Short mmCIF file of C-alpha atoms in Angstrom, two decimals:
data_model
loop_
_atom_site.label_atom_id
_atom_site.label_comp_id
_atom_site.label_asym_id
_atom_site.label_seq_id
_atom_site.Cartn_x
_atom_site.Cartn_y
_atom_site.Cartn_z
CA UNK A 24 0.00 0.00 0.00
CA UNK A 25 1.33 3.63 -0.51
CA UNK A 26 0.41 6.76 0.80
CA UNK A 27 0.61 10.96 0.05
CA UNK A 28 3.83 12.57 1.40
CA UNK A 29 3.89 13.46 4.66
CA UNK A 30 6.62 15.47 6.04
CA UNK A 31 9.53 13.44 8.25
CA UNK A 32 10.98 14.81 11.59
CA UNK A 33 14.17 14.85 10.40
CA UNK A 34 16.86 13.00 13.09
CA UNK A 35 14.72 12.70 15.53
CA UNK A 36 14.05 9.85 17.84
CA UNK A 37 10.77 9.03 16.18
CA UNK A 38 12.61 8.04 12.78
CA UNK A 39 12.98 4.46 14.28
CA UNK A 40 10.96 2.33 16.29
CA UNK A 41 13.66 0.61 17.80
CA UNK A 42 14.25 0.83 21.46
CA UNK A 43 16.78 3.55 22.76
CA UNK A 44 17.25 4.15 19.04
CA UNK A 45 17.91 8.38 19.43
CA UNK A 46 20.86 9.93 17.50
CA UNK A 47 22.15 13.64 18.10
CA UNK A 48 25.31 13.49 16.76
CA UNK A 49 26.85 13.22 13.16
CA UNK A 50 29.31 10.68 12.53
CA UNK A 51 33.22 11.08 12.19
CA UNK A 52 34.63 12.23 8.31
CA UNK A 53 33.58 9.49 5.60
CA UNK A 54 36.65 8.96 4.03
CA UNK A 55 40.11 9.74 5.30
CA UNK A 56 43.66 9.32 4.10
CA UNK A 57 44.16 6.29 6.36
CA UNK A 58 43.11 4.61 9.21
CA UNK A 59 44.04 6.54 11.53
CA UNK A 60 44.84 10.37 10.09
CA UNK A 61 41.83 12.44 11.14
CA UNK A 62 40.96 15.62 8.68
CA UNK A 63 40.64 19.03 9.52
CA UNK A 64 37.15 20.59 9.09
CA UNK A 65 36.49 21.53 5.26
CA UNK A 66 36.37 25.10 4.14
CA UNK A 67 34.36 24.05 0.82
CA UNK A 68 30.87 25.58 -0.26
CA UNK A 69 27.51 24.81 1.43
CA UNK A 70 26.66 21.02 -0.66
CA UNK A 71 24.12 21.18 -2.97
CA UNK A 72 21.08 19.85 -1.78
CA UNK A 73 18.75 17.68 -4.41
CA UNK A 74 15.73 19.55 -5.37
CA UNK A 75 12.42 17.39 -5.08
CA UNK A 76 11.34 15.59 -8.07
CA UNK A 77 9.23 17.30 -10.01
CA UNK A 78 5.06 16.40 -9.29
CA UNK A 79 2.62 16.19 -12.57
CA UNK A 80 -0.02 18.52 -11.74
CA UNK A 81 -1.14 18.57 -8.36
CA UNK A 82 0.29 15.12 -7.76
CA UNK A 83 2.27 14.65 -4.60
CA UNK A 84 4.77 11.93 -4.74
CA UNK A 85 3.79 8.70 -3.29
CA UNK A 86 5.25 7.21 -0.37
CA UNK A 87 5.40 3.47 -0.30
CA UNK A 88 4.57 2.33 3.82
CA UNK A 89 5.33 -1.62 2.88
CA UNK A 90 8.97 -1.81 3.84
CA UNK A 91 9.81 -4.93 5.59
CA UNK A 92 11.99 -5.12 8.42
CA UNK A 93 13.06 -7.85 11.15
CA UNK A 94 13.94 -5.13 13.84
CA UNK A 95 10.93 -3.42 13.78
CA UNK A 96 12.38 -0.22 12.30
CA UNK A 97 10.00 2.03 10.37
CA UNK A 98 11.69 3.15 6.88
CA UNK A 99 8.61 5.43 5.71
CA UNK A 100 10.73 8.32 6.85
CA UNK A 101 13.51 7.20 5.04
CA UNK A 102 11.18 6.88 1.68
CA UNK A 103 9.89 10.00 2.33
CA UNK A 104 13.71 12.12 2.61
CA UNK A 105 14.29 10.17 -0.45
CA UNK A 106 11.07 11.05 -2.46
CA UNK A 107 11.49 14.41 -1.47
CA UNK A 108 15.15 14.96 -2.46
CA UNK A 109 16.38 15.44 1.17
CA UNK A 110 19.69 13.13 0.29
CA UNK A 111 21.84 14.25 3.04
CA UNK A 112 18.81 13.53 5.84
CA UNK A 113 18.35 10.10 3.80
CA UNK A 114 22.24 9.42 4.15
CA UNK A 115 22.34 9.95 7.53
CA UNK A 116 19.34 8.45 8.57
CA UNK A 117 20.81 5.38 6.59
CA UNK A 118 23.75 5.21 8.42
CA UNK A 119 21.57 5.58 12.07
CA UNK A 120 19.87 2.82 10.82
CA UNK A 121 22.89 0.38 10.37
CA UNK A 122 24.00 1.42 13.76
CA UNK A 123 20.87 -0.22 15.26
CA UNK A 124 20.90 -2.99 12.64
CA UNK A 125 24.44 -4.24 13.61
CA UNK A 126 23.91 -3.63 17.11
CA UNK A 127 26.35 -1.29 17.74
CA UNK A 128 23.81 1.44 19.41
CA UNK A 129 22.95 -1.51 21.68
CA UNK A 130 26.79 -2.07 22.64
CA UNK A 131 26.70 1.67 23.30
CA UNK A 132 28.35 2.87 20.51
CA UNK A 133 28.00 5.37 17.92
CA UNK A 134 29.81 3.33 14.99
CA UNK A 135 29.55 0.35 13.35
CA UNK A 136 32.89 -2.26 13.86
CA UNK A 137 33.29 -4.22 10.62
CA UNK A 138 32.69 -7.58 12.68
CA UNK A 139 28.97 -6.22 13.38
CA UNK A 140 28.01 -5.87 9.57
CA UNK A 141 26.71 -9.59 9.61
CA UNK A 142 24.16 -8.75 12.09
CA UNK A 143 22.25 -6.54 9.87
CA UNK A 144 19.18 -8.92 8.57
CA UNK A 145 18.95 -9.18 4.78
CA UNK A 146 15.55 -7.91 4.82
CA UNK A 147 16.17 -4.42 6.33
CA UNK A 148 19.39 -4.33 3.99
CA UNK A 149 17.20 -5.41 1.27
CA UNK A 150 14.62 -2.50 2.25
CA UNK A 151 16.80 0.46 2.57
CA UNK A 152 18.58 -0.63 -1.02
CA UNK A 153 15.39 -1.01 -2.82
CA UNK A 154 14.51 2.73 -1.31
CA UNK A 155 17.79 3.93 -2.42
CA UNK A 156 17.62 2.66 -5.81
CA UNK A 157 13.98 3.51 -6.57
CA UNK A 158 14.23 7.37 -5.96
CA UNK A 159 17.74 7.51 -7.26
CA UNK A 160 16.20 5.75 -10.60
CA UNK A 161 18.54 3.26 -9.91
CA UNK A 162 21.84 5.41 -9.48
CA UNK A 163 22.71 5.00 -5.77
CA UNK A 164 22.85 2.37 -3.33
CA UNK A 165 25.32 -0.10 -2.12
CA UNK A 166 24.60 -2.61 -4.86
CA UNK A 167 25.51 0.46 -6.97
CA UNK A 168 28.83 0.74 -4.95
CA UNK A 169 29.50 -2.96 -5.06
CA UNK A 170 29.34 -3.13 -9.20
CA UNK A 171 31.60 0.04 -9.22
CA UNK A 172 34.37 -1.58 -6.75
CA UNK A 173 34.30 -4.72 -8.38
CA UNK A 174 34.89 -2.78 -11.95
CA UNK A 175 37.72 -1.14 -10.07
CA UNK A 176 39.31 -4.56 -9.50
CA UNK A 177 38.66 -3.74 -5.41
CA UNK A 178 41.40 -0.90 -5.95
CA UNK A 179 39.73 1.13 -3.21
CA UNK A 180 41.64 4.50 -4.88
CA UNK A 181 39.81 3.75 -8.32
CA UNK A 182 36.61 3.21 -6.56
CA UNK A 183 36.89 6.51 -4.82
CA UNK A 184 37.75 8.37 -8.22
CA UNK A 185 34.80 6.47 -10.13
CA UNK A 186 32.11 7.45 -7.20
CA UNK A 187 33.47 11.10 -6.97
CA UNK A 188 34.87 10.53 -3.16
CA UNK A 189 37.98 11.91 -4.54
CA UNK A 190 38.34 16.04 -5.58
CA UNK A 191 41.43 17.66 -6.79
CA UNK A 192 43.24 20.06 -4.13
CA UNK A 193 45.22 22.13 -6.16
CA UNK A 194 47.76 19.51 -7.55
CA UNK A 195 47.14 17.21 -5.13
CA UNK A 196 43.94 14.30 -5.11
CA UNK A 197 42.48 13.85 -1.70
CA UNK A 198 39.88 12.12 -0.45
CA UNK A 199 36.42 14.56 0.20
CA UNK A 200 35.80 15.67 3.68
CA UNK A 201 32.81 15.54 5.89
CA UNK A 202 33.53 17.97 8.91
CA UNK A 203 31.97 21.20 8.74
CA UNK A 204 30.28 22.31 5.30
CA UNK A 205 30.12 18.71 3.76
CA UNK A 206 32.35 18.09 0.27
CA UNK A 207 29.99 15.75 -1.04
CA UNK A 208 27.38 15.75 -3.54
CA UNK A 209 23.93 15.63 -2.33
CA UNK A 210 21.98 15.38 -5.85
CA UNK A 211 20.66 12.60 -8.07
CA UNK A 212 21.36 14.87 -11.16
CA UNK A 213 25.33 16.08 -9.99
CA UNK A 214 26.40 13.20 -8.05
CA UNK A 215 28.13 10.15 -9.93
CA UNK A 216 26.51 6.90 -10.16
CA UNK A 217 27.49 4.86 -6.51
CA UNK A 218 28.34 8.17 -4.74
CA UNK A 219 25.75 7.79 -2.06
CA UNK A 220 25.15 6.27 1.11
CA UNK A 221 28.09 7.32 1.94
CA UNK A 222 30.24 5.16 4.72
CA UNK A 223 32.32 5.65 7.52
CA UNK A 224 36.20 5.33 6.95
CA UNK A 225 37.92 6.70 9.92
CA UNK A 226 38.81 2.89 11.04
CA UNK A 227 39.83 2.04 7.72
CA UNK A 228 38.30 0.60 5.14
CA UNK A 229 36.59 -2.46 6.53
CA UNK A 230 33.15 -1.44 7.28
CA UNK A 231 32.84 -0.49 3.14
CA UNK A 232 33.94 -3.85 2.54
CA UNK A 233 31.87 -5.78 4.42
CA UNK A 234 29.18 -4.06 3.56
CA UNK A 235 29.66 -4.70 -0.48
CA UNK A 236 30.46 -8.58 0.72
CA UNK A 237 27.34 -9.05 2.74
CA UNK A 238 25.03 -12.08 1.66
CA UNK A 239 21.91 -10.58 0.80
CA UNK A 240 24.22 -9.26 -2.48
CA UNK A 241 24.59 -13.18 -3.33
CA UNK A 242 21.43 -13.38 -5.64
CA UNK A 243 18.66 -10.51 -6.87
CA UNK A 244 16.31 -11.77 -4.23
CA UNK A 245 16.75 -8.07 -2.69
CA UNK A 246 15.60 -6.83 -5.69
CA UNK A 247 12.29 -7.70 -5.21
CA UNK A 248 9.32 -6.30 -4.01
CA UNK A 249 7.17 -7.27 -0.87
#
């Protein structure tokens, strides 16, 4: 069943159903230099937010409210960021979501350990790529980001150039940064293809990878609808 738009409380509490499942702070820089070198806080433009997609006649866009999941978390709000063109809520709420998924939240932490990536259920996974791929007509979304590393020959430098995590710094290629005014591109029509959700690499690049090796990849059974 689907329903009109209704607006989402953006990073609030009520995004998730999930016990204890509250999130007030945003998450360390996506993607560093290494492991362990932090970045300073970017001094790049505001990032361009994705304008919603254009309605025929009075037609709001339609939210779909069937989205499966086995820990009770409620994706409508992530649907509706996404239907709306409110990428950067959408990514973040994404990554909120994996923190319950995995666990982590549970174990009191803010971040997802590599290790905890096979606790997220396939269906949730499933639900949040379908979501992802349907308002992105098919241009973002980890299955995205799994066919663009594995065209990369998992070179994790190439991947970064092909999904535009990389941007030129005078002579120098670094990777984008996250702190402060965000480098990344928040737009179906700008961004490359795979450049969104993005994903945490402060602890290296780990989490990425088991996130492009988890199971429910193995077949197109994710694919379809419920």
């Amino acid at each position: 069943m689907r329903v009109s738009l209704f607006l989402a409380l953006v990073g609030s509490a009520a995004a998730f159903t999930a016990p204890a499942a509250t999130f007030n702070s945003r998450p360390s820089v996506l993607v560093v230099r290494s492991a362990v070198e932090e970045t300073p806080a970017a001094e790049a433009a505001e990032p361009e937010a994705e304008a919603p997609p254009a309605a025929s006649s009075n037609e709001e866009p339609e939210i779909p409210t069937n989205l499966p999941s086995e820990k009770g978390m409620d994706y409508v709000p992530l649907a509706t960021m996404l239907a709306t063109g409110q990428l950067e809520e959408a990514d973040q709420f994404t990554r909120d979501a994996l923190i319950v998924l995995a666990g982590s939240k549970e174990a009191g932490r803010n971040f997802v350990y590599f290790t905890e990536v096979k606790n997220i259920p396939n269906t949730d996974l499933a639900t949040i790529e379908r979501l992802w791929n349907k308002f992105s007509k098919g241009k973002f979304g980890y299955s995205v980001q799994k066919k663009k590393y594995r065209q990369s020959k998992q070179d994790f430098e190439l991947f970064c150039q092909k999904i535009g995590w990389n941007v030129m710094d005078g002579d120098v290629e670094r990777k984008k940064r996250w702190f402060g005014n965000s480098e990344f591109t928040y737009s179906v029509k700008k961004a490359p293809e795979g450049h969104l959700p993005l994903t945490s690499a402060l602890r290296g690049t780990s989490l990425l990878k088991s996130i492009l090796a988890h199971p429910v990849w193995d077949d197109d059974e994710w694919m379809k609808e419920p």
